[in-house]
PDB file of C-alpha atoms in Angstrom:
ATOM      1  CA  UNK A 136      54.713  68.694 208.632  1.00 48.00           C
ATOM      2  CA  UNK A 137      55.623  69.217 211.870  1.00 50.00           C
ATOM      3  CA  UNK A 138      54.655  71.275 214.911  1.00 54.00           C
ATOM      4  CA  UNK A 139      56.887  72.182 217.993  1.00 58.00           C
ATOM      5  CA  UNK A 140      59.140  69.141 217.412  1.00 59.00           C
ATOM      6  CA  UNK A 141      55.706  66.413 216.757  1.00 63.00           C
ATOM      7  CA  UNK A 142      54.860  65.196 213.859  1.00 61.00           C
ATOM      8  CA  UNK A 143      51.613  65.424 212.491  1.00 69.00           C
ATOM      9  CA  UNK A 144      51.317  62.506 209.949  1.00 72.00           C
ATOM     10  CA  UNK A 145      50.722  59.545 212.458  1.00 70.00           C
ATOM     11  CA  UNK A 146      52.079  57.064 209.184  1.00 70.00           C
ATOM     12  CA  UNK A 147      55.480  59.289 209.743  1.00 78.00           C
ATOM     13  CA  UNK A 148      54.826  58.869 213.737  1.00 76.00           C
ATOM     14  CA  UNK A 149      55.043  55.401 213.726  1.00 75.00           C
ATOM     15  CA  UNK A 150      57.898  55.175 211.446  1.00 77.00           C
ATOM     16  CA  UNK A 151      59.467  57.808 214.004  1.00 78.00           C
ATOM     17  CA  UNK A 152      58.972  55.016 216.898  1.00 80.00           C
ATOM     18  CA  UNK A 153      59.975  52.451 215.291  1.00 84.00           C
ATOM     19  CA  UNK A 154      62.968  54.076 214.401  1.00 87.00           C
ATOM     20  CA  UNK A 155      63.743  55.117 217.931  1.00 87.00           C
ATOM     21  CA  UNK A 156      63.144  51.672 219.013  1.00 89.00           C
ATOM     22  CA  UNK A 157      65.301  49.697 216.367  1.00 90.00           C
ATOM     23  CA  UNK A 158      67.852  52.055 217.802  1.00 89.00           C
ATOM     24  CA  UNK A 159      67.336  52.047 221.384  1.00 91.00           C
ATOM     25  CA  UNK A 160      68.070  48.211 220.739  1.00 91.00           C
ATOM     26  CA  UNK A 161      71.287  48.136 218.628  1.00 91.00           C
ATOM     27  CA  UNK A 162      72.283  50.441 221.198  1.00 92.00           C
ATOM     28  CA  UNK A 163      71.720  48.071 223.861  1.00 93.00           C
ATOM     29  CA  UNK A 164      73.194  45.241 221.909  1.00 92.00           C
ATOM     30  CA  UNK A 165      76.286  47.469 221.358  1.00 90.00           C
ATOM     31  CA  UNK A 166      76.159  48.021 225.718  1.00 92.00           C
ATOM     32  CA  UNK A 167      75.858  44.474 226.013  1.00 94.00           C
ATOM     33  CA  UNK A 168      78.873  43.749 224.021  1.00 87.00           C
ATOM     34  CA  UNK A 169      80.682  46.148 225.717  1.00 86.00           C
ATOM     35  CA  UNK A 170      80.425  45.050 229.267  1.00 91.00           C
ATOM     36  CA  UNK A 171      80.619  40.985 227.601  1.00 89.00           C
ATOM     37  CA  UNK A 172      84.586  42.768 226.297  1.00 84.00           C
ATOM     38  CA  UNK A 173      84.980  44.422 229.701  1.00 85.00           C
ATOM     39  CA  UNK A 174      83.980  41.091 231.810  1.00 88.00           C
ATOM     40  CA  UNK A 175      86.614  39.071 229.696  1.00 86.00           C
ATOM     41  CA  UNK A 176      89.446  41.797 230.079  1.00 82.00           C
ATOM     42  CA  UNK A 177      88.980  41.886 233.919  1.00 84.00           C
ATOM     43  CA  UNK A 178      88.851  38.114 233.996  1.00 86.00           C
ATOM     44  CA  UNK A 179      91.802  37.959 231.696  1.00 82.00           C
ATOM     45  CA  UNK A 180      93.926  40.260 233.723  1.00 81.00           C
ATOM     46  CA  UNK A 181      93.507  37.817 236.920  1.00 83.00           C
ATOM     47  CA  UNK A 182      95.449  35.118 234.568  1.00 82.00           C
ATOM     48  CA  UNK A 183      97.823  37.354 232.535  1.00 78.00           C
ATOM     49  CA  UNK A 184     100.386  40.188 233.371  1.00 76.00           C
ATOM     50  CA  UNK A 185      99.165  43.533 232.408  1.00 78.00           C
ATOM     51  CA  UNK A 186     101.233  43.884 229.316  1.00 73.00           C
ATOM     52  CA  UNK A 187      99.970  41.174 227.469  1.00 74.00           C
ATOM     53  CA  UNK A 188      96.333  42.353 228.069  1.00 77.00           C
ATOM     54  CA  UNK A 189      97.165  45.582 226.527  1.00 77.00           C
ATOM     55  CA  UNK A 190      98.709  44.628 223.993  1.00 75.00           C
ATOM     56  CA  UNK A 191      96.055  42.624 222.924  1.00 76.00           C
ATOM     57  CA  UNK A 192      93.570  45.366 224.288  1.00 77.00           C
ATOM     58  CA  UNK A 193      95.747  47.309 221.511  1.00 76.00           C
ATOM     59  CA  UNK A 194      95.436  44.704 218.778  1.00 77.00           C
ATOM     60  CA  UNK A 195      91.576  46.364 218.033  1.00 76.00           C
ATOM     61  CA  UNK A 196      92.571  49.110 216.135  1.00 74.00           C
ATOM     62  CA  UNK A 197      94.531  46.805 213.907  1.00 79.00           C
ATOM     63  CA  UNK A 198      91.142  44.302 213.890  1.00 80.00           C
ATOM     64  CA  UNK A 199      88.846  46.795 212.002  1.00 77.00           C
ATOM     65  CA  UNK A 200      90.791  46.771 208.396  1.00 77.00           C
ATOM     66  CA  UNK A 201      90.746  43.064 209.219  1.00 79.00           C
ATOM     67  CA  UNK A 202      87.064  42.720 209.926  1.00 81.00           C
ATOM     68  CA  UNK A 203      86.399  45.201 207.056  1.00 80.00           C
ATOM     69  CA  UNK A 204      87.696  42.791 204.620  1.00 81.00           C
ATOM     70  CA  UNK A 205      86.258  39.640 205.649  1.00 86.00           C
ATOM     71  CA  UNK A 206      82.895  40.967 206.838  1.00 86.00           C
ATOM     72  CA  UNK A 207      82.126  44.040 203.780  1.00 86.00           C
ATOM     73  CA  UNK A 208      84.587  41.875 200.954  1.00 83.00           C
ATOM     74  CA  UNK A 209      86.998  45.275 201.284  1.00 81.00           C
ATOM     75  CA  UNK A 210      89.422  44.057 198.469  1.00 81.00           C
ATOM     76  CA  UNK A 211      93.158  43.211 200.245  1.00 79.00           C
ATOM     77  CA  UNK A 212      95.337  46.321 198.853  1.00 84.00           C
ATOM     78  CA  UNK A 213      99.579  46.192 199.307  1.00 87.00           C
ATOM     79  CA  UNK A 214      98.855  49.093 201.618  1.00 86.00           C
ATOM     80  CA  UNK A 215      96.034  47.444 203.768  1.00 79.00           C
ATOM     81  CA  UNK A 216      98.626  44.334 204.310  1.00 83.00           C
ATOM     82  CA  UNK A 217     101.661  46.688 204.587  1.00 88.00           C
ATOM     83  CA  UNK A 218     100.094  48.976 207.996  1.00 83.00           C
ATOM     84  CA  UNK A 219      98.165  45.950 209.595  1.00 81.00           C
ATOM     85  CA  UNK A 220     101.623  44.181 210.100  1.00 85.00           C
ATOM     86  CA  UNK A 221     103.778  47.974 211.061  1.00 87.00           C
ATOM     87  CA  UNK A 222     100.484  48.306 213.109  1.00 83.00           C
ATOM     88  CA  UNK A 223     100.981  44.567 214.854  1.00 80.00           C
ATOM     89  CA  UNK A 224     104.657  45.026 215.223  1.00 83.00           C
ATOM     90  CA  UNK A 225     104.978  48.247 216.726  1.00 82.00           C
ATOM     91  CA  UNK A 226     102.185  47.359 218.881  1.00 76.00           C
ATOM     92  CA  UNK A 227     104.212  44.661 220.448  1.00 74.00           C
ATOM     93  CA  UNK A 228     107.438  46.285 220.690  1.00 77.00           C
ATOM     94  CA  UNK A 229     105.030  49.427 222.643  1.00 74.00           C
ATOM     95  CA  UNK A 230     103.171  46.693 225.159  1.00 66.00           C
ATOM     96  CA  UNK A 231     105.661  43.723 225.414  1.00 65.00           C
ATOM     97  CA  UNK A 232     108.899  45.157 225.197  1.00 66.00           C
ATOM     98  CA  UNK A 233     111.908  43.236 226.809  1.00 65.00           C
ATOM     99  CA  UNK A 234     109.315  40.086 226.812  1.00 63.00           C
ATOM    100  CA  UNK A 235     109.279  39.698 223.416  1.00 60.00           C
ATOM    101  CA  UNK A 236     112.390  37.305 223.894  1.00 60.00           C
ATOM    102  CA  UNK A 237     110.741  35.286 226.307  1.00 61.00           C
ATOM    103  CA  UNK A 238     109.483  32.096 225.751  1.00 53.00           C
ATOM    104  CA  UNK A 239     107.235  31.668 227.986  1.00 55.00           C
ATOM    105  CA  UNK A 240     105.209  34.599 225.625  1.00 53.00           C
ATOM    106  CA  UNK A 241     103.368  31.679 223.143  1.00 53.00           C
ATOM    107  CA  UNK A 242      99.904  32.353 223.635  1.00 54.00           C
ATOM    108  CA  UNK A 243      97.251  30.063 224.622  1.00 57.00           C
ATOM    109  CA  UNK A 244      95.996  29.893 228.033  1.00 61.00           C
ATOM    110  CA  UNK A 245      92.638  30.663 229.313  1.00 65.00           C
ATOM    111  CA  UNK A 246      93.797  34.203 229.925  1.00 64.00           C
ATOM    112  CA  UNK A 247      95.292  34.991 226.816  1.00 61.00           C
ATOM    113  CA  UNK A 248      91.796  33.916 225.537  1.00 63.00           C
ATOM    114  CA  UNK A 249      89.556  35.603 227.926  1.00 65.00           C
ATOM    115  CA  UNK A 250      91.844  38.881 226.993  1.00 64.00           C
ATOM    116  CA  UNK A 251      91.847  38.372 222.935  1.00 60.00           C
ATOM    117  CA  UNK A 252      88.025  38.453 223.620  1.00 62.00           C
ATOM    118  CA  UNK A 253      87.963  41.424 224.738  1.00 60.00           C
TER     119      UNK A 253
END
């Protein structure tokens, strides 16, 4: 039961904190992954031009069906495979554009890494 917003059970209490706290933690894990992500971008962006960091800024959306599969065994539909690669392609015909026919573009230096990182 509860009274003004405290609980009265102190078993249910102390399941309450520890609740709170298991959060407050994945949160911060979650904050410290973020600014790890937004370190390597910065970083990146000294190294790369700006258009290759997004696009591989933009490459996370297409990332989650992929980590869905390997990390939750998400079985590998036609339609799954079918969007990740329209996702990938017009991805880099949005960010790279005209320097898709360069071929300088073959990824690999310490930028490109510090940027697919993030």
């Amino acid at each position: 039961a509860t009274e003004r917003g405290k609980c009265t059970d102190p078993l249910k209490e102390a399941q309450l904190r520890e609740d709170r706290f298991y959060a407050s933690m994945m949160g911060a894990e979650v904050g410290i992954w973020y600014c790890v992500g937004y370190i390597a971008q910065a970083l990146g962006l000294h190294m790369v031009e700006a258009s290759y960091s997004a696009f591989f800024n933009a490459l996370a959306v297409v990332v989650v069906p992929i980590l869905d599969i390997v990390f939750k065994g998400r079985r590998i539909d036609g339609q799954t495979v079918g969007s990740v690669m329209l996702a990938i392609a017009g991805v880099a015909l949005l960010q790279l554009g005209p320097s898709l026919l360069d071929a300088t573009m073959i990824p690999g230096s310490s930028g490109d890494l510090l940027c697919w990182a993030q």
